[in-house]
Amino acid sequence: MQYFIKTFGCQMNEHDSVKIGAMLRQMGYQPADRPETADFILFNTCTIRDKAQMKAMSEIGKTAVLKEQHPGLVVGVCGCVAQQQKEAVASRFPHVDLLFGPDQISKLPELLEKAPQRKRAVSALDLVNTQADYEFVSLIPPKDQSGATAYVTIMKGCDNACTFCIVPSVRGAEVSRPADDILNEVKGLARHGVKEVTLLGQTVNSYGRGGRADGVSFPQLLRRIADETAIQRIRFTSPHPKDLREDLIQEYVENQKLCRHMHLPLQSGSSDVLKAMKRAYSREHYLKMVKMLQAAVPGIAITTDIIVGFPGETEADFQDTLDMIREVGFVQIYAFVYSKRPGTKAAEMPDDTSLAVKEERLQRLFDLANTVARAHNDSLIGTEQEILIEGEGERPGQWRGRTAGYTIVNVDGPAAVGQMMRVKVSKAYNYSLIGEQVSA
Ligand code: SAH
Ligand code: SF4
Ligand code: F3S
């Protein structure tokens, strides 16, 4: 039996797919190279923006033909579209056999067993909103399937209510994973040769808020991972600016395994827009925390997420966002035009800016972001950096690694995945560098 998983969306979904793949292999399935040869095709979907949802829907639609050719084929849909749009998926795609939400991954074996005997899709879509009931799936992939880097879930869900965001309604309430479970997973990964972990959660720096963390705060968790495991690099995504405190900044000063990088989603540089988004911080607060971080950790790379064209955003608000990009000097920005999500507060807000104007703003934002990122990368030419080799590079014989500051470096071999290498930066592009190996 073979399975094929197609994943859309964020790192949480990517990581969920890895966990699901491990469960399927335990059940005796093997990964298929192409959907055409699979006996089970699963779509792990995302609904953060309308386009993400449409993409998933169109891919699901295409499998109806495959099902005609291969009547034994089981088609499943999981992730955030399954959670949000169960009826729409089931009625638009009668060929779908099973549906489950992000909190019900552990039900997959049961659903797979039931699915072939049923006429209608079988489903498991409850959200788990109570601390005690949530089961985190532990995952240490076998040695031969471990790469240089790995994700580790430290919490699930989100207790915030940003007005543009669908995540709380599809991922449920925050639950923190017990610290000892996290440490055991990181230790196991390190034993299998993983060098770098990225701790995952919607708002990682509120880790511990919802109990279950045995009184361990987020900075304390970072310290324990550094002290008690052999892992060499630690990253996390995403912290929320409103919960960013001095103890986390101080941790960067004292914890040398913590990569000199923070992904700190800004969303908008205008305090008025931030207020309408219910982000619970102002432009001034964000800037104050960033300046504190940059003073404590010189050269720290800051990356961010931005939404352009939130309802009511004026040209002056947008200029505030551009201003913040210059002021902070983000080394990378993930930006999208605002997308109206059903059931969110912002969906009811009046929005009189045309899509054309929003798209033009996004283009101006990218133009500036490219210039700022390039200036940062140019400043690294001639410096020595330590990179972790993650895989092969763009050209034959080339290898690809990342600096602690999250910038990709391509370097000529010989090298191996998982190797820490010192390089001298010889050339810069907007979003990558070329390095030369420096002999020890
Ligand atoms: N928990 C993280 C974000 C998770 S969603 C945080 O609080 O920052 C990932 C990113 O998608 C967000 O940072 C935001 O920039 C973007 N996003 C979320 N909802 C969106 C929407 N309705 N339209 C456009 N972009 C959106
Ligand atoms: Fe969405 Fe806000 Fe929660 Fe992030 S903090 S997942 S943007 S509601
Ligand atoms: Fe998308 Fe769900 Fe992640 S909506 S961004 S896959 S939490």
Short mmCIF file of C-alpha atoms and ligand atoms in Angstrom, two decimals:
data_model
loop_
_atom_site.label_atom_id
_atom_site.label_comp_id
_atom_site.label_asym_id
_atom_site.label_seq_id
_atom_site.Cartn_x
_atom_site.Cartn_y
_atom_site.Cartn_z
CA MET A 1 0.00 0.00 0.00
CA GLN A 2 1.29 3.44 -0.91
CA TYR A 3 0.40 6.93 0.33
CA PHE A 4 0.85 10.40 -1.13
CA ILE A 5 0.45 13.55 0.99
CA LYS A 6 0.09 16.99 -0.60
CA THR A 7 0.66 19.76 1.94
CA PHE A 8 -0.42 23.40 1.78
CA GLY A 9 0.20 26.17 4.31
CA CYS A 10 2.50 26.85 7.21
CA GLN A 11 5.27 24.99 9.04
CA MET A 12 2.68 23.54 11.40
CA ASN A 13 0.98 21.84 8.49
CA GLU A 14 4.32 20.69 7.06
CA HIS A 15 5.18 19.19 10.40
CA ASP A 16 1.74 17.60 10.79
CA SER A 17 2.29 15.93 7.41
CA VAL A 18 5.59 14.52 8.65
CA LYS A 19 3.79 13.09 11.69
CA ILE A 20 1.01 11.65 9.52
CA GLY A 21 3.60 10.10 7.18
CA ALA A 22 5.26 8.43 10.18
CA MET A 23 1.89 7.08 11.35
CA LEU A 24 1.12 5.69 7.90
CA ARG A 25 4.51 3.98 7.67
CA GLN A 26 3.81 2.39 11.05
CA MET A 27 0.58 1.07 9.55
CA GLY A 28 2.56 -0.56 6.75
CA TYR A 29 2.14 2.07 4.03
CA GLN A 30 5.07 3.21 1.86
CA PRO A 31 5.45 6.70 0.37
CA ALA A 32 4.49 6.93 -3.33
CA ASP A 33 6.47 9.08 -5.78
CA ARG A 34 3.35 10.28 -7.58
CA PRO A 35 -0.35 10.48 -6.68
CA GLU A 36 -1.16 8.16 -9.62
CA THR A 37 0.46 5.17 -7.91
CA ALA A 38 -0.95 5.83 -4.43
CA ASP A 39 -3.70 3.87 -2.66
CA PHE A 40 -4.29 6.74 -0.23
CA ILE A 41 -4.03 10.40 -1.21
CA LEU A 42 -4.27 12.97 1.58
CA PHE A 43 -4.56 16.74 1.19
CA ASN A 44 -3.32 18.65 4.23
CA THR A 45 -4.96 22.00 3.59
CA CYS A 46 -4.63 25.67 4.56
CA THR A 47 -7.29 28.37 4.73
CA ILE A 48 -5.25 31.36 5.91
CA ARG A 49 -6.06 33.26 2.69
CA ASP A 50 -8.72 32.64 0.08
CA LYS A 51 -6.13 31.71 -2.55
CA ALA A 52 -4.65 29.00 -0.31
CA GLN A 53 -8.09 27.49 0.10
CA MET A 54 -8.89 27.69 -3.61
CA LYS A 55 -5.60 25.98 -4.47
CA ALA A 56 -6.41 23.10 -2.12
CA MET A 57 -9.96 22.79 -3.46
CA SER A 58 -8.76 22.63 -7.05
CA GLU A 59 -6.20 19.91 -6.25
CA ILE A 60 -8.82 17.87 -4.40
CA GLY A 61 -11.12 18.18 -7.44
CA LYS A 62 -8.49 16.69 -9.74
CA THR A 63 -8.44 13.39 -7.84
CA ALA A 64 -12.00 12.53 -8.93
CA VAL A 65 -10.55 11.23 -12.23
CA LEU A 66 -7.91 9.17 -10.44
CA LYS A 67 -10.60 7.59 -8.36
CA GLU A 68 -12.44 6.45 -11.49
CA GLN A 69 -9.26 4.82 -12.77
CA HIS A 70 -8.41 3.24 -9.41
CA PRO A 71 -11.65 2.42 -7.54
CA GLY A 72 -9.79 1.22 -4.42
CA LEU A 73 -8.18 4.64 -3.99
CA VAL A 74 -8.98 6.41 -0.71
CA VAL A 75 -8.97 10.24 -0.83
CA GLY A 76 -8.69 12.21 2.42
CA VAL A 77 -8.72 15.89 3.35
CA CYS A 78 -7.26 17.16 6.61
CA GLY A 79 -5.91 20.43 7.98
CA CYS A 80 -7.56 23.81 8.22
CA VAL A 81 -9.92 23.69 5.18
CA ALA A 82 -11.28 20.35 6.40
CA GLN A 83 -11.88 21.94 9.80
CA GLN A 84 -13.53 25.06 8.42
CA GLN A 85 -15.36 23.86 5.34
CA LYS A 86 -16.42 20.32 6.08
CA GLU A 87 -19.81 20.64 4.34
CA ALA A 88 -18.41 22.46 1.32
CA VAL A 89 -15.71 19.82 0.83
CA ALA A 90 -18.11 16.90 1.27
CA SER A 91 -20.78 18.32 -1.06
CA ARG A 92 -18.42 19.62 -3.76
CA PHE A 93 -16.32 16.48 -3.76
CA PRO A 94 -18.44 13.36 -3.21
CA HIS A 95 -15.36 11.26 -4.02
CA VAL A 96 -13.68 12.33 -0.75
CA ASP A 97 -13.69 9.39 1.67
CA LEU A 98 -12.43 10.92 4.89
CA LEU A 99 -12.03 14.27 6.60
CA PHE A 100 -10.24 15.19 9.81
CA GLY A 101 -9.19 18.38 11.54
CA PRO A 102 -5.79 19.45 12.94
CA ASP A 103 -6.73 18.27 16.45
CA GLN A 104 -7.76 14.80 15.27
CA ILE A 105 -4.63 13.47 13.57
CA SER A 106 -4.48 10.53 15.98
CA LYS A 107 -7.86 9.31 14.60
CA LEU A 108 -6.41 8.63 11.14
CA PRO A 109 -5.91 4.84 11.55
CA GLU A 110 -9.54 4.44 12.65
CA LEU A 111 -10.87 6.58 9.79
CA LEU A 112 -8.78 4.74 7.22
CA GLU A 113 -10.20 1.48 8.39
CA LYS A 114 -13.81 2.70 8.19
CA ALA A 115 -13.58 4.75 4.99
CA PRO A 116 -13.76 2.04 2.28
CA GLN A 117 -16.99 0.56 3.68
CA ARG A 118 -18.93 3.84 3.77
CA LYS A 119 -20.93 5.63 1.09
CA ARG A 120 -20.42 9.06 2.68
CA ALA A 121 -17.16 10.52 3.94
CA VAL A 122 -16.16 9.57 7.49
CA SER A 123 -14.94 12.43 9.62
CA ALA A 124 -13.32 13.52 12.89
CA LEU A 125 -13.46 17.27 13.28
CA ASP A 126 -13.73 18.14 16.96
CA LEU A 127 -11.38 20.79 18.27
CA VAL A 128 -9.74 19.94 21.57
CA ASN A 129 -9.99 23.03 23.71
CA THR A 130 -9.24 21.61 27.11
CA GLN A 131 -5.70 21.33 28.37
CA ALA A 132 -5.97 17.86 29.81
CA ASP A 133 -7.49 16.23 26.74
CA TYR A 134 -4.98 17.17 24.09
CA GLU A 135 -2.54 14.48 22.98
CA PHE A 136 0.68 15.67 21.34
CA VAL A 137 2.09 13.21 18.82
CA SER A 138 5.73 12.45 19.68
CA LEU A 139 7.96 12.19 16.69
CA ILE A 140 11.55 11.09 16.31
CA PRO A 141 12.09 9.99 12.71
CA PRO A 142 14.46 7.03 12.14
CA LYS A 143 18.13 7.92 11.72
CA ASP A 144 18.09 7.38 7.95
CA GLN A 145 15.16 9.78 7.56
CA SER A 146 16.56 12.57 9.75
CA GLY A 147 17.98 15.66 8.09
CA ALA A 148 20.11 18.45 9.53
CA THR A 149 17.09 20.35 10.83
CA ALA A 150 13.75 19.43 12.38
CA TYR A 151 10.59 21.03 13.68
CA VAL A 152 9.40 20.38 17.22
CA THR A 153 5.86 21.28 18.30
CA ILE A 154 5.82 23.05 21.67
CA MET A 155 2.20 24.22 21.70
CA LYS A 156 -0.96 24.04 19.65
CA GLY A 157 -3.80 26.51 18.96
CA CYS A 158 -4.10 30.23 19.59
CA ASP A 159 -5.90 32.19 22.33
CA ASN A 160 -5.63 35.56 20.55
CA ALA A 161 -8.29 37.10 18.37
CA CYS A 162 -6.56 39.10 15.64
CA THR A 163 -9.48 40.38 13.58
CA PHE A 164 -8.12 39.20 10.20
CA CYS A 165 -7.20 35.69 11.29
CA ILE A 166 -8.94 32.36 10.88
CA VAL A 167 -6.40 30.32 12.86
CA PRO A 168 -8.14 30.36 16.29
CA SER A 169 -11.31 28.95 14.71
CA VAL A 170 -9.50 26.10 12.96
CA ARG A 171 -6.77 25.28 15.46
CA GLY A 172 -8.69 25.77 18.71
CA ALA A 173 -7.37 26.92 22.07
CA GLU A 174 -3.73 27.06 23.14
CA VAL A 175 -2.31 24.01 24.84
CA SER A 176 1.36 23.88 25.85
CA ARG A 177 3.22 20.61 25.53
CA PRO A 178 4.90 19.31 28.68
CA ALA A 179 8.55 20.43 28.81
CA ASP A 180 9.88 16.92 29.47
CA ASP A 181 8.19 15.59 26.30
CA ILE A 182 9.79 18.39 24.29
CA LEU A 183 13.21 17.68 25.80
CA ASN A 184 12.92 13.96 25.10
CA GLU A 185 12.02 14.65 21.49
CA VAL A 186 14.94 17.07 21.03
CA LYS A 187 17.35 14.57 22.65
CA GLY A 188 16.15 11.83 20.30
CA LEU A 189 16.51 14.09 17.27
CA ALA A 190 20.06 15.03 18.32
CA ARG A 191 20.92 11.33 18.67
CA HIS A 192 19.76 10.84 15.08
CA GLY A 193 22.11 13.54 13.82
CA VAL A 194 19.75 16.53 13.75
CA LYS A 195 21.76 19.69 14.49
CA GLU A 196 19.09 22.39 14.55
CA VAL A 197 15.53 22.46 15.88
CA THR A 198 12.81 25.02 15.20
CA LEU A 199 10.24 25.16 17.99
CA LEU A 200 6.75 25.57 16.59
CA GLY A 201 3.64 27.33 17.87
CA GLN A 202 1.29 30.12 16.79
CA THR A 203 2.56 32.30 19.63
CA VAL A 204 5.55 30.41 21.01
CA ASN A 205 6.41 33.04 23.60
CA SER A 206 3.14 32.46 25.43
CA TYR A 207 4.36 28.88 25.99
CA GLY A 208 3.26 27.80 29.44
CA ARG A 209 0.34 30.25 29.68
CA GLY A 210 -2.22 27.49 29.41
CA GLY A 211 -0.81 25.14 32.07
CA ARG A 212 0.63 21.71 31.14
CA ALA A 213 4.15 23.22 30.92
CA ASP A 214 4.86 22.44 34.59
CA GLY A 215 5.66 26.07 35.35
CA VAL A 216 8.38 26.26 32.69
CA SER A 217 8.40 29.61 30.83
CA PHE A 218 9.48 29.97 27.20
CA PRO A 219 12.96 31.37 28.00
CA GLN A 220 13.41 28.59 30.58
CA LEU A 221 12.46 26.01 27.95
CA LEU A 222 15.09 27.45 25.59
CA ARG A 223 17.67 27.24 28.37
CA ARG A 224 16.81 23.64 29.20
CA ILE A 225 17.06 22.59 25.55
CA ALA A 226 20.47 24.26 25.32
CA ASP A 227 21.79 22.77 28.57
CA GLU A 228 20.26 19.31 28.56
CA THR A 229 20.47 18.24 24.90
CA ALA A 230 23.24 17.90 22.32
CA ILE A 231 21.36 19.99 19.76
CA GLN A 232 23.61 22.74 18.35
CA ARG A 233 21.18 25.37 17.13
CA ILE A 234 17.75 26.48 18.35
CA ARG A 235 15.19 28.58 16.45
CA PHE A 236 11.50 29.22 17.07
CA THR A 237 8.48 30.55 15.18
CA SER A 238 6.47 32.69 15.79
CA PRO A 239 6.72 34.87 18.86
CA HIS A 240 4.00 37.52 19.32
CA PRO A 241 5.31 41.08 19.75
CA LYS A 242 2.83 41.82 22.54
CA ASP A 243 4.33 39.03 24.67
CA LEU A 244 7.98 39.81 23.90
CA ARG A 245 9.70 40.53 27.22
CA GLU A 246 13.18 41.32 28.42
CA ASP A 247 13.69 37.79 29.75
CA LEU A 248 13.56 36.44 26.19
CA ILE A 249 15.94 39.13 24.94
CA GLN A 250 18.29 38.33 27.83
CA GLU A 251 18.16 34.66 26.84
CA TYR A 252 19.75 35.56 23.49
CA VAL A 253 22.63 37.16 25.38
CA GLU A 254 23.22 34.13 27.57
CA ASN A 255 22.23 31.20 25.36
CA GLN A 256 24.77 30.69 22.60
CA LYS A 257 22.77 27.92 20.92
CA LEU A 258 19.93 30.34 20.21
CA CYS A 259 20.34 31.48 16.58
CA ARG A 260 20.85 35.22 16.15
CA HIS A 261 17.54 35.51 14.34
CA MET A 262 13.98 36.34 15.32
CA HIS A 263 10.89 36.08 13.14
CA LEU A 264 8.68 38.75 14.70
CA PRO A 265 5.42 39.27 12.76
CA LEU A 266 4.67 42.98 12.48
CA GLN A 267 1.51 42.85 10.26
CA SER A 268 1.36 46.66 9.94
CA GLY A 269 3.51 49.65 10.83
CA SER A 270 0.49 51.83 11.61
CA SER A 271 -0.76 51.96 15.19
CA ASP A 272 -4.31 52.64 13.96
CA VAL A 273 -4.30 49.55 11.75
CA LEU A 274 -2.70 47.45 14.51
CA LYS A 275 -5.53 48.54 16.78
CA ALA A 276 -8.16 47.55 14.23
CA MET A 277 -6.34 44.23 13.85
CA LYS A 278 -6.48 43.76 17.67
CA ARG A 279 -2.79 42.98 17.75
CA ALA A 280 -2.45 44.53 21.22
CA TYR A 281 0.77 46.46 20.52
CA SER A 282 1.54 49.80 18.91
CA ARG A 283 4.15 50.74 16.35
CA GLU A 284 6.11 52.39 19.18
CA HIS A 285 6.05 49.27 21.35
CA TYR A 286 7.23 47.05 18.48
CA LEU A 287 10.05 49.45 17.70
CA LYS A 288 11.06 49.77 21.34
CA MET A 289 11.34 45.99 21.71
CA VAL A 290 13.27 45.65 18.44
CA LYS A 291 15.74 48.38 19.45
CA MET A 292 16.24 46.62 22.77
CA LEU A 293 16.84 43.34 20.96
CA GLN A 294 19.25 44.90 18.47
CA ALA A 295 21.20 46.60 21.28
CA ALA A 296 21.44 43.37 23.29
CA VAL A 297 22.25 41.13 20.29
CA PRO A 298 24.20 43.19 17.75
CA GLY A 299 23.65 42.05 14.17
CA ILE A 300 20.55 39.96 14.99
CA ALA A 301 18.56 39.20 11.82
CA ILE A 302 14.89 40.11 12.09
CA THR A 303 12.32 38.73 9.65
CA THR A 304 8.61 39.47 9.60
CA ASP A 305 5.09 39.00 8.19
CA ILE A 306 3.08 41.91 6.81
CA ILE A 307 -0.51 42.26 5.64
CA VAL A 308 -1.10 44.95 3.02
CA GLY A 309 -4.53 46.50 2.48
CA PHE A 310 -6.27 45.63 5.75
CA PRO A 311 -9.79 47.22 5.70
CA GLY A 312 -9.44 50.98 6.19
CA GLU A 313 -5.66 51.08 5.57
CA THR A 314 -4.86 54.51 4.10
CA GLU A 315 -1.84 55.54 2.05
CA ALA A 316 -0.51 57.22 5.22
CA ASP A 317 -0.90 53.96 7.19
CA PHE A 318 0.92 52.15 4.42
CA GLN A 319 3.72 54.73 4.51
CA ASP A 320 4.07 53.92 8.23
CA THR A 321 4.63 50.28 7.27
CA LEU A 322 7.30 51.23 4.70
CA ASP A 323 8.90 53.41 7.34
CA MET A 324 9.11 50.51 9.78
CA ILE A 325 10.82 48.37 7.14
CA ARG A 326 13.58 50.97 6.84
CA GLU A 327 13.73 51.55 10.58
CA VAL A 328 14.00 47.86 11.56
CA GLY A 329 15.98 46.68 8.52
CA PHE A 330 14.15 43.36 8.11
CA VAL A 331 16.33 40.80 6.34
CA GLN A 332 13.29 39.00 4.92
CA ILE A 333 9.59 39.81 4.71
CA TYR A 334 6.65 37.53 3.99
CA ALA A 335 3.89 39.84 2.78
CA PHE A 336 0.41 39.30 1.35
CA VAL A 337 -2.58 41.35 0.38
CA TYR A 338 -5.30 41.10 3.04
CA SER A 339 -7.79 38.32 2.36
CA LYS A 340 -11.26 38.37 3.87
CA ARG A 341 -11.88 35.25 5.96
CA PRO A 342 -15.39 34.05 6.82
CA GLY A 343 -16.46 34.51 10.41
CA THR A 344 -13.65 36.92 11.33
CA LYS A 345 -14.27 40.42 12.75
CA ALA A 346 -12.42 42.13 9.92
CA ALA A 347 -14.74 40.52 7.36
CA GLU A 348 -17.45 42.93 8.57
CA MET A 349 -15.30 46.04 8.40
CA PRO A 350 -15.89 48.48 5.55
CA ASP A 351 -13.17 48.22 2.93
CA ASP A 352 -13.14 50.82 0.19
CA THR A 353 -9.63 50.35 -1.18
CA SER A 354 -9.57 48.59 -4.54
CA LEU A 355 -7.61 45.38 -5.07
CA ALA A 356 -5.53 47.18 -7.72
CA VAL A 357 -4.36 49.75 -5.16
CA LYS A 358 -3.60 47.02 -2.63
CA GLU A 359 -1.58 45.07 -5.18
CA GLU A 360 0.33 48.16 -6.12
CA ARG A 361 1.13 48.76 -2.43
CA LEU A 362 2.35 45.18 -2.11
CA GLN A 363 4.69 45.71 -5.07
CA ARG A 364 6.09 48.89 -3.52
CA LEU A 365 6.58 47.01 -0.27
CA PHE A 366 8.50 44.22 -2.02
CA ASP A 367 10.66 46.77 -3.89
CA LEU A 368 11.68 48.35 -0.60
CA ALA A 369 12.06 44.99 1.17
CA ASN A 370 14.42 43.81 -1.61
CA THR A 371 16.59 46.90 -1.25
CA VAL A 372 16.77 46.59 2.53
CA ALA A 373 17.51 42.84 2.39
CA ARG A 374 20.20 43.39 -0.26
CA ALA A 375 21.90 46.11 1.82
CA HIS A 376 22.01 43.67 4.75
CA ASN A 377 23.46 40.88 2.60
CA ASP A 378 26.01 43.24 0.99
CA SER A 379 27.20 44.16 4.47
CA LEU A 380 28.08 40.49 5.04
CA ILE A 381 30.53 40.31 2.10
CA GLY A 382 34.00 39.56 3.44
CA THR A 383 32.75 38.34 6.82
CA GLU A 384 33.18 34.80 8.12
CA GLN A 385 30.00 32.92 8.99
CA GLU A 386 29.25 29.51 10.39
CA ILE A 387 26.69 27.67 8.28
CA LEU A 388 24.82 24.42 8.78
CA ILE A 389 24.71 22.39 5.56
CA GLU A 390 21.07 21.44 4.86
CA GLY A 391 21.30 19.92 1.38
CA GLU A 392 22.62 20.25 -2.16
CA GLY A 393 22.96 23.70 -3.67
CA GLU A 394 21.65 25.16 -6.90
CA ARG A 395 24.47 23.97 -9.17
CA PRO A 396 26.06 20.49 -9.30
CA GLY A 397 28.84 20.18 -6.73
CA GLN A 398 27.38 23.04 -4.72
CA TRP A 399 25.96 22.75 -1.19
CA ARG A 400 23.37 24.88 0.58
CA GLY A 401 23.55 25.97 4.21
CA ARG A 402 22.16 28.68 6.45
CA THR A 403 23.80 31.22 8.68
CA ALA A 404 22.55 31.62 12.25
CA GLY A 405 20.84 34.74 10.84
CA TYR A 406 18.74 32.51 8.53
CA THR A 407 20.38 33.57 5.27
CA ILE A 408 20.98 30.86 2.67
CA VAL A 409 24.61 30.38 1.61
CA ASN A 410 25.65 28.35 -1.44
CA VAL A 411 29.17 26.93 -1.23
CA ASP A 412 31.30 24.55 -3.33
CA GLY A 413 31.82 21.07 -1.83
CA PRO A 414 32.98 18.69 -0.59
CA ALA A 415 30.44 18.81 2.22
CA ALA A 416 27.76 16.68 3.88
CA VAL A 417 24.29 17.29 5.26
CA GLY A 418 24.53 18.19 8.94
CA GLN A 419 28.05 19.58 8.67
CA MET A 420 28.87 22.88 10.40
CA MET A 421 31.17 24.81 8.11
CA ARG A 422 33.01 28.13 8.34
CA VAL A 423 32.70 30.17 5.16
CA LYS A 424 33.86 33.56 3.98
CA VAL A 425 31.07 35.42 2.16
CA SER A 426 32.20 36.36 -1.35
CA LYS A 427 29.02 37.46 -3.12
CA ALA A 428 25.55 38.65 -2.13
CA TYR A 429 22.13 38.44 -3.77
CA ASN A 430 18.83 39.73 -2.36
CA TYR A 431 18.01 36.51 -0.52
CA SER A 432 21.17 34.37 -0.59
CA LEU A 433 24.93 34.52 -0.38
CA ILE A 434 27.87 32.73 -1.99
CA GLY A 435 30.57 31.55 0.41
CA GLU A 436 34.04 29.98 0.21
CA GLN A 437 35.07 27.32 2.70
CA VAL A 438 37.57 28.56 5.27
CA SER A 439 39.95 25.84 6.37
CA ALA A 440 40.01 25.32 10.12
N1 SAH B 1 0.59 33.42 14.72
C1 SAH B 1 1.29 34.23 13.82
C2 SAH B 1 0.72 34.22 12.42
C3 SAH B 1 0.07 33.03 11.87
S1 SAH B 1 -0.68 33.22 10.30
C4 SAH B 1 1.23 35.67 14.30
O1 SAH B 1 0.53 36.00 15.21
O2 SAH B 1 1.87 36.50 13.72
C5 SAH B 1 0.71 33.55 9.26
C6 SAH B 1 0.64 34.87 8.56
O3 SAH B 1 -0.39 34.89 7.60
C7 SAH B 1 0.34 36.05 9.46
O4 SAH B 1 1.47 36.53 10.11
C8 SAH B 1 -0.26 37.07 8.51
O5 SAH B 1 0.72 37.94 8.02
C9 SAH B 1 -0.82 36.21 7.39
N2 SAH B 1 -2.28 36.25 7.41
C10 SAH B 1 -3.11 35.77 8.35
N3 SAH B 1 -4.39 36.03 8.04
C11 SAH B 1 -4.39 36.70 6.87
C12 SAH B 1 -5.40 37.27 6.06
N4 SAH B 1 -6.69 37.20 6.39
N5 SAH B 1 -5.03 37.89 4.90
C13 SAH B 1 -3.72 37.98 4.57
N6 SAH B 1 -2.73 37.47 5.30
C14 SAH B 1 -3.04 36.84 6.46
FE1 SF4 B 2 -3.82 34.48 14.10
FE2 SF4 B 2 -3.29 36.44 15.78
FE3 SF4 B 2 -3.34 33.94 16.66
FE4 SF4 B 2 -1.36 34.73 15.10
S1 SF4 B 2 -1.80 35.51 17.16
S2 SF4 B 2 -2.52 32.83 14.90
S3 SF4 B 2 -2.37 36.15 13.74
S4 SF4 B 2 -5.06 35.09 15.89
FE1 F3S B 3 -2.87 27.71 7.11
FE2 F3S B 3 -3.85 26.43 9.14
FE3 F3S B 3 -1.29 27.07 9.09
S1 F3S B 3 -4.83 28.04 8.07
S2 F3S B 3 -1.29 28.97 7.95
S3 F3S B 3 -2.30 25.69 7.72
S4 F3S B 3 -2.61 27.01 10.88
#
